[in-house]
Structures are given as C-alpha cells and as structure tokens.
PDB file of N, CA and C in Angstrom:
ATOM      1  N   LYS A   1       7.527 111.755 -26.312  1.00 71.00           N
ATOM      2  CA  LYS A   1       6.999 112.699 -27.221  1.00 71.00           C
ATOM      3  C   LYS A   1       6.492 114.014 -26.222  1.00 71.00           C
ATOM      4  N   GLU A   2       6.026 113.666 -25.198  1.00 91.00           N
ATOM      5  CA  GLU A   2       5.527 114.748 -24.407  1.00 91.00           C
ATOM      6  C   GLU A   2       6.566 115.570 -23.428  1.00 91.00           C
ATOM      7  N   VAL A   3       7.767 114.593 -23.338  1.00 95.00           N
ATOM      8  CA  VAL A   3       8.875 115.326 -22.602  1.00 95.00           C
ATOM      9  C   VAL A   3       9.569 116.273 -23.503  1.00 95.00           C
ATOM     10  N   ALA A   4       9.700 115.902 -24.744  1.00 93.00           N
ATOM     11  CA  ALA A   4      10.267 116.864 -25.814  1.00 93.00           C
ATOM     12  C   ALA A   4       9.623 117.992 -25.946  1.00 93.00           C
ATOM     13  N   THR A   5       8.381 118.089 -26.073  1.00 95.00           N
ATOM     14  CA  THR A   5       7.553 119.170 -26.224  1.00 95.00           C
ATOM     15  C   THR A   5       7.681 120.221 -24.866  1.00 95.00           C
ATOM     16  N   ALA A   6       7.562 119.422 -23.732  1.00 95.00           N
ATOM     17  CA  ALA A   6       7.800 120.196 -22.440  1.00 95.00           C
ATOM     18  C   ALA A   6       9.189 120.975 -22.361  1.00 95.00           C
ATOM     19  N   ILE A   7      10.209 120.359 -22.839  1.00 95.00           N
ATOM     20  CA  ILE A   7      11.545 120.779 -22.783  1.00 95.00           C
ATOM     21  C   ILE A   7      11.720 122.055 -23.797  1.00 95.00           C
ATOM     22  N   ARG A   8      11.090 121.843 -24.991  1.00 95.00           N
ATOM     23  CA  ARG A   8      11.083 122.843 -26.074  1.00 95.00           C
ATOM     24  C   ARG A   8      10.325 124.005 -25.441  1.00 95.00           C
ATOM     25  N   GLY A   9       9.183 124.022 -24.821  1.00 95.00           N
ATOM     26  CA  GLY A   9       8.437 125.008 -24.314  1.00 95.00           C
ATOM     27  C   GLY A   9       9.123 125.770 -23.169  1.00 95.00           C
ATOM     28  N   ALA A  10       9.776 124.980 -22.348  1.00 95.00           N
ATOM     29  CA  ALA A  10      10.732 125.552 -21.252  1.00 95.00           C
ATOM     30  C   ALA A  10      11.749 126.454 -21.868  1.00 95.00           C
ATOM     31  N   ILE A  11      12.409 126.001 -22.833  1.00 96.00           N
ATOM     32  CA  ILE A  11      13.488 126.647 -23.289  1.00 96.00           C
ATOM     33  C   ILE A  11      13.198 127.941 -24.021  1.00 96.00           C
ATOM     34  N   ILE A  12      11.706 127.946 -24.500  1.00 96.00           N
ATOM     35  CA  ILE A  12      11.301 129.170 -25.336  1.00 96.00           C
ATOM     36  C   ILE A  12      10.875 130.102 -24.001  1.00 96.00           C
ATOM     37  N   LEU A  13      10.209 129.721 -22.929  1.00 95.00           N
ATOM     38  CA  LEU A  13       9.952 130.477 -21.842  1.00 95.00           C
ATOM     39  C   LEU A  13      11.201 131.124 -21.366  1.00 95.00           C
ATOM     40  N   ALA A  14      12.311 130.419 -21.098  1.00 93.00           N
ATOM     41  CA  ALA A  14      13.310 130.861 -20.530  1.00 93.00           C
ATOM     42  C   ALA A  14      14.081 132.005 -21.453  1.00 93.00           C
ATOM     43  N   LYS A  15      14.073 131.737 -22.694  1.00 94.00           N
ATOM     44  CA  LYS A  15      14.801 132.718 -23.649  1.00 94.00           C
ATOM     45  C   LYS A  15      13.840 134.008 -23.736  1.00 94.00           C
ATOM     46  N   LEU A  16      12.405 134.003 -23.413  1.00 96.00           N
ATOM     47  CA  LEU A  16      11.616 135.195 -23.442  1.00 96.00           C
ATOM     48  C   LEU A  16      11.710 135.735 -21.863  1.00 96.00           C
ATOM     49  N   SER A  17      12.346 135.206 -21.049  1.00 92.00           N
ATOM     50  CA  SER A  17      12.298 135.852 -19.726  1.00 92.00           C
ATOM     51  C   SER A  17      13.598 136.448 -19.424  1.00 92.00           C
ATOM     52  N   VAL A  18      14.474 136.248 -20.260  1.00 90.00           N
ATOM     53  CA  VAL A  18      16.008 136.970 -19.985  1.00 90.00           C
ATOM     54  C   VAL A  18      15.779 138.616 -20.019  1.00 90.00           C
ATOM     55  N   ILE A  19      16.234 139.197 -19.074  1.00 89.00           N
ATOM     56  CA  ILE A  19      16.245 140.585 -18.888  1.00 89.00           C
ATOM     57  C   ILE A  19      17.658 141.059 -18.895  1.00 89.00           C
ATOM     58  N   PRO A  20      17.926 142.365 -19.473  1.00 91.00           N
ATOM     59  CA  PRO A  20      19.264 142.770 -19.256  1.00 91.00           C
ATOM     60  C   PRO A  20      19.479 143.358 -17.894  1.00 91.00           C
ATOM     61  N   VAL A  21      20.827 143.130 -17.395  1.00 90.00           N
ATOM     62  CA  VAL A  21      21.270 143.617 -16.015  1.00 90.00           C
ATOM     63  C   VAL A  21      22.152 144.846 -16.117  1.00 90.00           C
ATOM     64  N   ARG A  22      21.927 145.914 -15.761  1.00 92.00           N
ATOM     65  CA  ARG A  22      22.896 147.041 -15.805  1.00 92.00           C
ATOM     66  C   ARG A  22      23.937 147.002 -14.637  1.00 92.00           C
ATOM     67  N   ARG A  23      25.125 147.191 -15.023  1.00 94.00           N
ATOM     68  CA  ARG A  23      26.275 147.207 -14.043  1.00 94.00           C
ATOM     69  C   ARG A  23      26.981 148.542 -13.924  1.00 94.00           C
ATOM     70  N   GLY A  24      27.532 148.827 -12.826  1.00 94.00           N
ATOM     71  CA  GLY A  24      28.071 150.177 -12.637  1.00 94.00           C
ATOM     72  C   GLY A  24      29.159 150.162 -11.819  1.00 94.00           C
ATOM     73  N   TYR A  25      29.641 151.398 -11.307  1.00 94.00           N
ATOM     74  CA  TYR A  25      30.824 151.297 -10.539  1.00 94.00           C
ATOM     75  C   TYR A  25      30.487 151.953  -9.028  1.00 94.00           C
ATOM     76  N   TRP A  26      31.567 151.588  -8.201  1.00 91.00           N
ATOM     77  CA  TRP A  26      31.555 152.186  -6.735  1.00 91.00           C
ATOM     78  C   TRP A  26      32.732 153.018  -6.725  1.00 91.00           C
ATOM     79  N   GLY A  27      32.520 154.304  -6.712  1.00 87.00           N
ATOM     80  CA  GLY A  27      33.549 155.225  -6.465  1.00 87.00           C
ATOM     81  C   GLY A  27      34.185 155.609  -7.849  1.00 87.00           C
ATOM     82  N   ASN A  28      35.397 155.319  -8.174  1.00 87.00           N
ATOM     83  CA  ASN A  28      35.986 155.801  -9.412  1.00 87.00           C
ATOM     84  C   ASN A  28      35.542 154.750 -10.686  1.00 87.00           C
ATOM     85  N   LYS A  29      35.423 155.508 -11.829  1.00 89.00           N
ATOM     86  CA  LYS A  29      34.934 154.574 -13.089  1.00 89.00           C
ATOM     87  C   LYS A  29      36.245 154.282 -13.723  1.00 89.00           C
ATOM     88  N   ILE A  30      37.012 153.289 -13.105  1.00 88.00           N
ATOM     89  CA  ILE A  30      38.175 152.600 -13.623  1.00 88.00           C
ATOM     90  C   ILE A  30      38.055 151.404 -13.803  1.00 88.00           C
ATOM     91  N   GLY A  31      38.258 150.752 -15.155  1.00 91.00           N
ATOM     92  CA  GLY A  31      37.896 149.285 -15.345  1.00 91.00           C
ATOM     93  C   GLY A  31      36.595 149.150 -15.924  1.00 91.00           C
ATOM     94  N   ALA A  32      36.216 147.817 -15.768  1.00 92.00           N
ATOM     95  CA  ALA A  32      34.916 147.464 -16.231  1.00 92.00           C
ATOM     96  C   ALA A  32      33.973 147.496 -15.324  1.00 92.00           C
ATOM     97  N   PRO A  33      32.715 147.740 -15.458  1.00 94.00           N
ATOM     98  CA  PRO A  33      31.840 147.830 -14.294  1.00 94.00           C
ATOM     99  C   PRO A  33      31.659 146.596 -13.586  1.00 94.00           C
ATOM    100  N   HIS A  34      31.559 146.660 -12.275  1.00 94.00           N
ATOM    101  CA  HIS A  34      31.710 145.459 -11.401  1.00 94.00           C
ATOM    102  C   HIS A  34      30.651 145.169 -10.282  1.00 94.00           C
ATOM    103  N   THR A  35      29.810 146.169 -10.189  1.00 95.00           N
ATOM    104  CA  THR A  35      28.673 146.198  -9.220  1.00 95.00           C
ATOM    105  C   THR A  35      27.372 146.756  -9.689  1.00 95.00           C
ATOM    106  N   VAL A  36      26.379 146.629  -8.908  1.00 95.00           N
ATOM    107  CA  VAL A  36      25.148 147.165  -9.305  1.00 95.00           C
ATOM    108  C   VAL A  36      25.099 148.794  -9.410  1.00 95.00           C
ATOM    109  N   PRO A  37      24.484 149.660 -10.187  1.00 94.00           N
ATOM    110  CA  PRO A  37      24.767 151.113 -10.436  1.00 94.00           C
ATOM    111  C   PRO A  37      24.196 151.774  -9.132  1.00 94.00           C
ATOM    112  N   CYS A  38      23.150 151.263  -8.564  1.00 94.00           N
ATOM    113  CA  CYS A  38      22.593 151.952  -7.435  1.00 94.00           C
ATOM    114  C   CYS A  38      21.816 150.904  -6.425  1.00 94.00           C
ATOM    115  N   LYS A  39      21.183 151.457  -5.446  1.00 95.00           N
ATOM    116  CA  LYS A  39      20.633 150.600  -4.679  1.00 95.00           C
ATOM    117  C   LYS A  39      19.292 150.021  -5.189  1.00 95.00           C
ATOM    118  N   VAL A  40      19.011 148.732  -5.122  1.00 94.00           N
ATOM    119  CA  VAL A  40      17.779 148.208  -6.027  1.00 94.00           C
ATOM    120  C   VAL A  40      17.023 147.250  -4.828  1.00 94.00           C
ATOM    121  N   THR A  41      15.701 147.315  -4.708  1.00 95.00           N
ATOM    122  CA  THR A  41      14.937 146.545  -4.029  1.00 95.00           C
ATOM    123  C   THR A  41      13.845 145.750  -4.856  1.00 95.00           C
ATOM    124  N   GLY A  42      13.817 144.460  -4.540  1.00 92.00           N
ATOM    125  CA  GLY A  42      12.890 143.620  -5.203  1.00 92.00           C
ATOM    126  C   GLY A  42      12.005 142.578  -4.249  1.00 92.00           C
ATOM    127  N   SER A  43      10.914 142.298  -4.723  1.00 91.00           N
ATOM    128  CA  SER A  43      10.333 141.270  -3.681  1.00 91.00           C
ATOM    129  C   SER A  43       9.304 140.402  -4.590  1.00 91.00           C
ATOM    130  N   CYS A  44       9.386 139.122  -3.846  1.00 87.00           N
ATOM    131  CA  CYS A  44       8.526 138.090  -4.253  1.00 87.00           C
ATOM    132  C   CYS A  44       7.792 137.358  -3.081  1.00 87.00           C
ATOM    133  N   GLY A  45       6.627 137.443  -3.163  1.00 88.00           N
ATOM    134  CA  GLY A  45       5.919 136.727  -2.048  1.00 88.00           C
ATOM    135  C   GLY A  45       6.248 137.520  -0.859  1.00 88.00           C
ATOM    136  N   SER A  46       6.640 136.961   0.214  1.00 90.00           N
ATOM    137  CA  SER A  46       7.200 137.481   1.556  1.00 90.00           C
ATOM    138  C   SER A  46       8.490 138.009   1.777  1.00 90.00           C
ATOM    139  N   VAL A  47       9.251 137.543   0.610  1.00 92.00           N
ATOM    140  CA  VAL A  47      10.711 138.035   0.707  1.00 92.00           C
ATOM    141  C   VAL A  47      10.971 139.313   0.038  1.00 92.00           C
ATOM    142  N   LEU A  48      11.842 140.107   0.599  1.00 93.00           N
ATOM    143  CA  LEU A  48      12.191 141.477  -0.068  1.00 93.00           C
ATOM    144  C   LEU A  48      13.739 141.344   0.106  1.00 93.00           C
ATOM    145  N   VAL A  49      14.482 141.487  -1.118  1.00 94.00           N
ATOM    146  CA  VAL A  49      15.781 141.483  -1.180  1.00 94.00           C
ATOM    147  C   VAL A  49      16.289 142.905  -1.750  1.00 94.00           C
ATOM    148  N   ARG A  50      17.330 143.443  -1.085  1.00 96.00           N
ATOM    149  CA  ARG A  50      17.882 144.668  -1.426  1.00 96.00           C
ATOM    150  C   ARG A  50      19.360 144.373  -1.824  1.00 96.00           C
ATOM    151  N   LEU A  51      19.737 144.907  -3.116  1.00 96.00           N
ATOM    152  CA  LEU A  51      21.047 144.769  -3.718  1.00 96.00           C
ATOM    153  C   LEU A  51      21.753 146.248  -3.410  1.00 96.00           C
ATOM    154  N   ILE A  52      22.807 146.317  -2.875  1.00 96.00           N
ATOM    155  CA  ILE A  52      23.703 147.558  -2.560  1.00 96.00           C
ATOM    156  C   ILE A  52      24.945 147.693  -3.043  1.00 96.00           C
ATOM    157  N   PRO A  53      25.447 148.397  -3.905  1.00 96.00           N
ATOM    158  CA  PRO A  53      26.815 148.666  -4.499  1.00 96.00           C
ATOM    159  C   PRO A  53      27.817 148.483  -3.527  1.00 96.00           C
ATOM    160  N   ALA A  54      29.003 147.818  -3.857  1.00 95.00           N
ATOM    161  CA  ALA A  54      30.054 147.713  -3.087  1.00 95.00           C
ATOM    162  C   ALA A  54      31.302 147.902  -3.639  1.00 95.00           C
ATOM    163  N   PRO A  55      32.575 148.385  -2.935  1.00 95.00           N
ATOM    164  CA  PRO A  55      33.550 148.540  -3.557  1.00 95.00           C
ATOM    165  C   PRO A  55      34.240 147.339  -4.296  1.00 95.00           C
ATOM    166  N   ARG A  56      35.145 147.727  -5.357  1.00 93.00           N
ATOM    167  CA  ARG A  56      36.001 146.488  -5.838  1.00 93.00           C
ATOM    168  C   ARG A  56      36.764 145.656  -4.951  1.00 93.00           C
ATOM    169  N   GLY A  57      36.527 144.324  -5.029  1.00 93.00           N
ATOM    170  CA  GLY A  57      37.415 143.556  -4.298  1.00 93.00           C
ATOM    171  C   GLY A  57      36.388 142.862  -3.141  1.00 93.00           C
ATOM    172  N   THR A  58      35.284 143.392  -2.880  1.00 94.00           N
ATOM    173  CA  THR A  58      34.432 142.940  -1.716  1.00 94.00           C
ATOM    174  C   THR A  58      33.824 141.611  -2.030  1.00 94.00           C
ATOM    175  N   SER A  59      33.658 141.236  -3.336  1.00 95.00           N
ATOM    176  CA  SER A  59      33.029 139.882  -3.826  1.00 95.00           C
ATOM    177  C   SER A  59      31.535 140.125  -3.378  1.00 95.00           C
ATOM    178  N   LEU A  60      30.771 139.007  -3.553  1.00 96.00           N
ATOM    179  CA  LEU A  60      29.468 139.047  -3.391  1.00 96.00           C
ATOM    180  C   LEU A  60      29.285 138.614  -1.819  1.00 96.00           C
ATOM    181  N   VAL A  61      28.705 139.534  -1.218  1.00 96.00           N
ATOM    182  CA  VAL A  61      28.394 139.159   0.240  1.00 96.00           C
ATOM    183  C   VAL A  61      26.875 138.729   0.336  1.00 96.00           C
ATOM    184  N   CYS A  62      26.404 137.565   0.172  1.00 92.00           N
ATOM    185  CA  CYS A  62      25.010 137.239   0.408  1.00 92.00           C
ATOM    186  C   CYS A  62      24.888 135.599   0.377  1.00 92.00           C
ATOM    187  N   ALA A  63      23.836 135.073   0.517  1.00 90.00           N
ATOM    188  CA  ALA A  63      23.440 133.668   0.668  1.00 90.00           C
ATOM    189  C   ALA A  63      23.675 133.261  -0.722  1.00 90.00           C
ATOM    190  N   PRO A  64      23.873 131.743  -0.607  1.00 91.00           N
ATOM    191  CA  PRO A  64      24.320 130.935  -1.760  1.00 91.00           C
ATOM    192  C   PRO A  64      23.317 131.035  -3.002  1.00 91.00           C
ATOM    193  N   VAL A  65      21.881 131.317  -2.694  1.00 89.00           N
ATOM    194  CA  VAL A  65      21.009 131.264  -3.746  1.00 89.00           C
ATOM    195  C   VAL A  65      21.028 132.712  -4.542  1.00 89.00           C
ATOM    196  N   PRO A  66      20.944 133.895  -3.925  1.00 90.00           N
ATOM    197  CA  PRO A  66      21.234 135.062  -4.761  1.00 90.00           C
ATOM    198  C   PRO A  66      22.663 135.227  -5.239  1.00 90.00           C
ATOM    199  N   LYS A  67      23.623 134.633  -4.727  1.00 94.00           N
ATOM    200  CA  LYS A  67      25.193 134.618  -5.085  1.00 94.00           C
ATOM    201  C   LYS A  67      25.189 133.909  -6.442  1.00 94.00           C
ATOM    202  N   LYS A  68      24.412 132.808  -6.760  1.00 94.00           N
ATOM    203  CA  LYS A  68      24.532 132.162  -7.994  1.00 94.00           C
ATOM    204  C   LYS A  68      23.823 132.916  -9.118  1.00 94.00           C
ATOM    205  N   LEU A  69      22.723 133.705  -8.924  1.00 91.00           N
ATOM    206  CA  LEU A  69      22.130 134.564  -9.568  1.00 91.00           C
ATOM    207  C   LEU A  69      22.994 135.629 -10.156  1.00 91.00           C
ATOM    208  N   LEU A  70      23.527 136.271  -9.040  1.00 94.00           N
ATOM    209  CA  LEU A  70      24.522 137.581  -9.374  1.00 94.00           C
ATOM    210  C   LEU A  70      25.619 137.213 -10.210  1.00 94.00           C
ATOM    211  N   GLN A  71      26.124 135.897  -9.941  1.00 95.00           N
ATOM    212  CA  GLN A  71      27.446 135.511 -10.619  1.00 95.00           C
ATOM    213  C   GLN A  71      26.952 135.403 -12.031  1.00 95.00           C
ATOM    214  N   MET A  72      25.752 134.652 -12.493  1.00 92.00           N
ATOM    215  CA  MET A  72      25.382 134.451 -13.594  1.00 92.00           C
ATOM    216  C   MET A  72      25.094 135.681 -14.408  1.00 92.00           C
ATOM    217  N   ALA A  73      24.814 136.932 -13.611  1.00 92.00           N
ATOM    218  CA  ALA A  73      24.358 138.292 -14.093  1.00 92.00           C
ATOM    219  C   ALA A  73      25.653 139.015 -14.459  1.00 92.00           C
ATOM    220  N   GLY A  74      26.790 138.487 -13.880  1.00 93.00           N
ATOM    221  CA  GLY A  74      28.081 139.176 -14.194  1.00 93.00           C
ATOM    222  C   GLY A  74      28.499 140.286 -13.095  1.00 93.00           C
ATOM    223  N   ILE A  75      27.727 140.128 -11.873  1.00 95.00           N
ATOM    224  CA  ILE A  75      27.976 141.094 -11.019  1.00 95.00           C
ATOM    225  C   ILE A  75      29.176 140.673 -10.002  1.00 95.00           C
ATOM    226  N   GLN A  76      30.216 141.274  -9.948  1.00 95.00           N
ATOM    227  CA  GLN A  76      31.310 140.838  -9.050  1.00 95.00           C
ATOM    228  C   GLN A  76      31.340 141.159  -7.699  1.00 95.00           C
ATOM    229  N   ASP A  77      30.908 142.462  -7.459  1.00 96.00           N
ATOM    230  CA  ASP A  77      30.955 142.936  -6.103  1.00 96.00           C
ATOM    231  C   ASP A  77      29.523 143.559  -5.810  1.00 96.00           C
ATOM    232  N   CYS A  78      28.996 143.104  -4.486  1.00 96.00           N
ATOM    233  CA  CYS A  78      27.618 143.541  -4.162  1.00 96.00           C
ATOM    234  C   CYS A  78      27.346 143.140  -2.731  1.00 96.00           C
ATOM    235  N   TRP A  79      26.758 143.932  -1.883  1.00 97.00           N
ATOM    236  CA  TRP A  79      26.071 143.649  -0.758  1.00 97.00           C
ATOM    237  C   TRP A  79      24.756 143.348  -0.764  1.00 97.00           C
ATOM    238  N   THR A  80      24.038 142.390   0.045  1.00 96.00           N
ATOM    239  CA  THR A  80      22.755 142.087  -0.138  1.00 96.00           C
ATOM    240  C   THR A  80      22.299 142.246   1.253  1.00 96.00           C
ATOM    241  N   ALA A  81      20.857 142.262   1.295  1.00 95.00           N
ATOM    242  CA  ALA A  81      19.893 142.418   2.574  1.00 95.00           C
ATOM    243  C   ALA A  81      18.706 141.652   2.119  1.00 95.00           C
ATOM    244  N   ALA A  82      18.301 140.630   2.975  1.00 93.00           N
ATOM    245  CA  ALA A  82      16.984 140.017   2.719  1.00 93.00           C
ATOM    246  C   ALA A  82      16.082 140.004   3.913  1.00 93.00           C
ATOM    247  N   LYS A  83      14.872 140.229   3.730  1.00 93.00           N
ATOM    248  CA  LYS A  83      13.701 140.149   4.937  1.00 93.00           C
ATOM    249  C   LYS A  83      12.739 139.161   4.525  1.00 93.00           C
ATOM    250  N   GLY A  84      12.072 138.744   5.367  1.00 92.00           N
ATOM    251  CA  GLY A  84      10.941 137.713   5.186  1.00 92.00           C
ATOM    252  C   GLY A  84      11.467 136.526   5.431  1.00 92.00           C
ATOM    253  N   CYS A  85      10.505 135.440   4.980  1.00 89.00           N
ATOM    254  CA  CYS A  85      10.923 133.844   5.052  1.00 89.00           C
ATOM    255  C   CYS A  85      11.575 133.506   3.720  1.00 89.00           C
ATOM    256  N   THR A  86      12.746 133.500   4.125  1.00 87.00           N
ATOM    257  CA  THR A  86      14.051 133.364   3.046  1.00 87.00           C
ATOM    258  C   THR A  86      14.218 131.719   2.885  1.00 87.00           C
ATOM    259  N   ALA A  87      13.514 130.844   3.855  1.00 85.00           N
ATOM    260  CA  ALA A  87      13.612 129.681   3.773  1.00 85.00           C
ATOM    261  C   ALA A  87      12.946 129.032   2.622  1.00 85.00           C
ATOM    262  N   THR A  88      11.941 129.844   2.115  1.00 84.00           N
ATOM    263  CA  THR A  88      11.048 129.423   0.870  1.00 84.00           C
ATOM    264  C   THR A  88      11.795 129.815  -0.322  1.00 84.00           C
ATOM    265  N   LEU A  89      12.538 128.859  -1.086  1.00 81.00           N
ATOM    266  CA  LEU A  89      13.469 129.027  -1.940  1.00 81.00           C
ATOM    267  C   LEU A  89      12.624 129.708  -3.257  1.00 81.00           C
ATOM    268  N   GLY A  90      11.371 129.368  -3.391  1.00 78.00           N
ATOM    269  CA  GLY A  90      10.590 129.735  -4.578  1.00 78.00           C
ATOM    270  C   GLY A  90      10.418 131.196  -4.684  1.00 78.00           C
ATOM    271  N   ASN A  91      10.446 131.736  -3.234  1.00 78.00           N
ATOM    272  CA  ASN A  91      10.348 133.268  -3.146  1.00 78.00           C
ATOM    273  C   ASN A  91      11.791 133.981  -3.075  1.00 78.00           C
ATOM    274  N   PHE A  92      12.743 133.226  -2.495  1.00 74.00           N
ATOM    275  CA  PHE A  92      13.954 133.927  -2.402  1.00 74.00           C
ATOM    276  C   PHE A  92      14.867 133.754  -3.581  1.00 74.00           C
TER     277      PHE A  92
END
C-alpha cells in the first residue's frame, strides 16, 4: 500500500515538473528546429553546464548524462561545456 502511494506521488511530481524546451536553428531556418535557440547556462550545486547551438548534422557533443536529457527534449544538435565536480551525478 505504501509503495503504490509513493509511486502515485512520484508520477504527480514528475508531471508537475515538466517544462517546455524551446528549439531553434543554427544558420538558415530550413526544416524543423534542431538545436537550442541561443547559448544557455545553468547550474546545480558546483556544476555549471553551458549549451551552445550547433550546425545541423553535428549531433550531441556532450557527456552521456546530458546527452540522454537532450535527446528526450528533442534537441538533435548541440555543443556543451561543463565546469565543476561533474562526477556528482545528482548535480550533473
């Protein structure tokens, strides 16, 4: 009974935490948006992550953890730079 309640609460929290991700172009506006619209910086704990727009066909140039997140967000091409203690996966 407690497990089902915990799962239900986690699902509700996950649905409330979903945020829209803007996508943009690099260069010509041909086809569907494929990258981030501008340089974006975010931080959590000691880790600072920067997303940089990339040309079409570059793919995701980043570590495995942010690569999974960017793929789920629908970003196809992006460069990333990370500073700080990235070994701490909770912050990264």
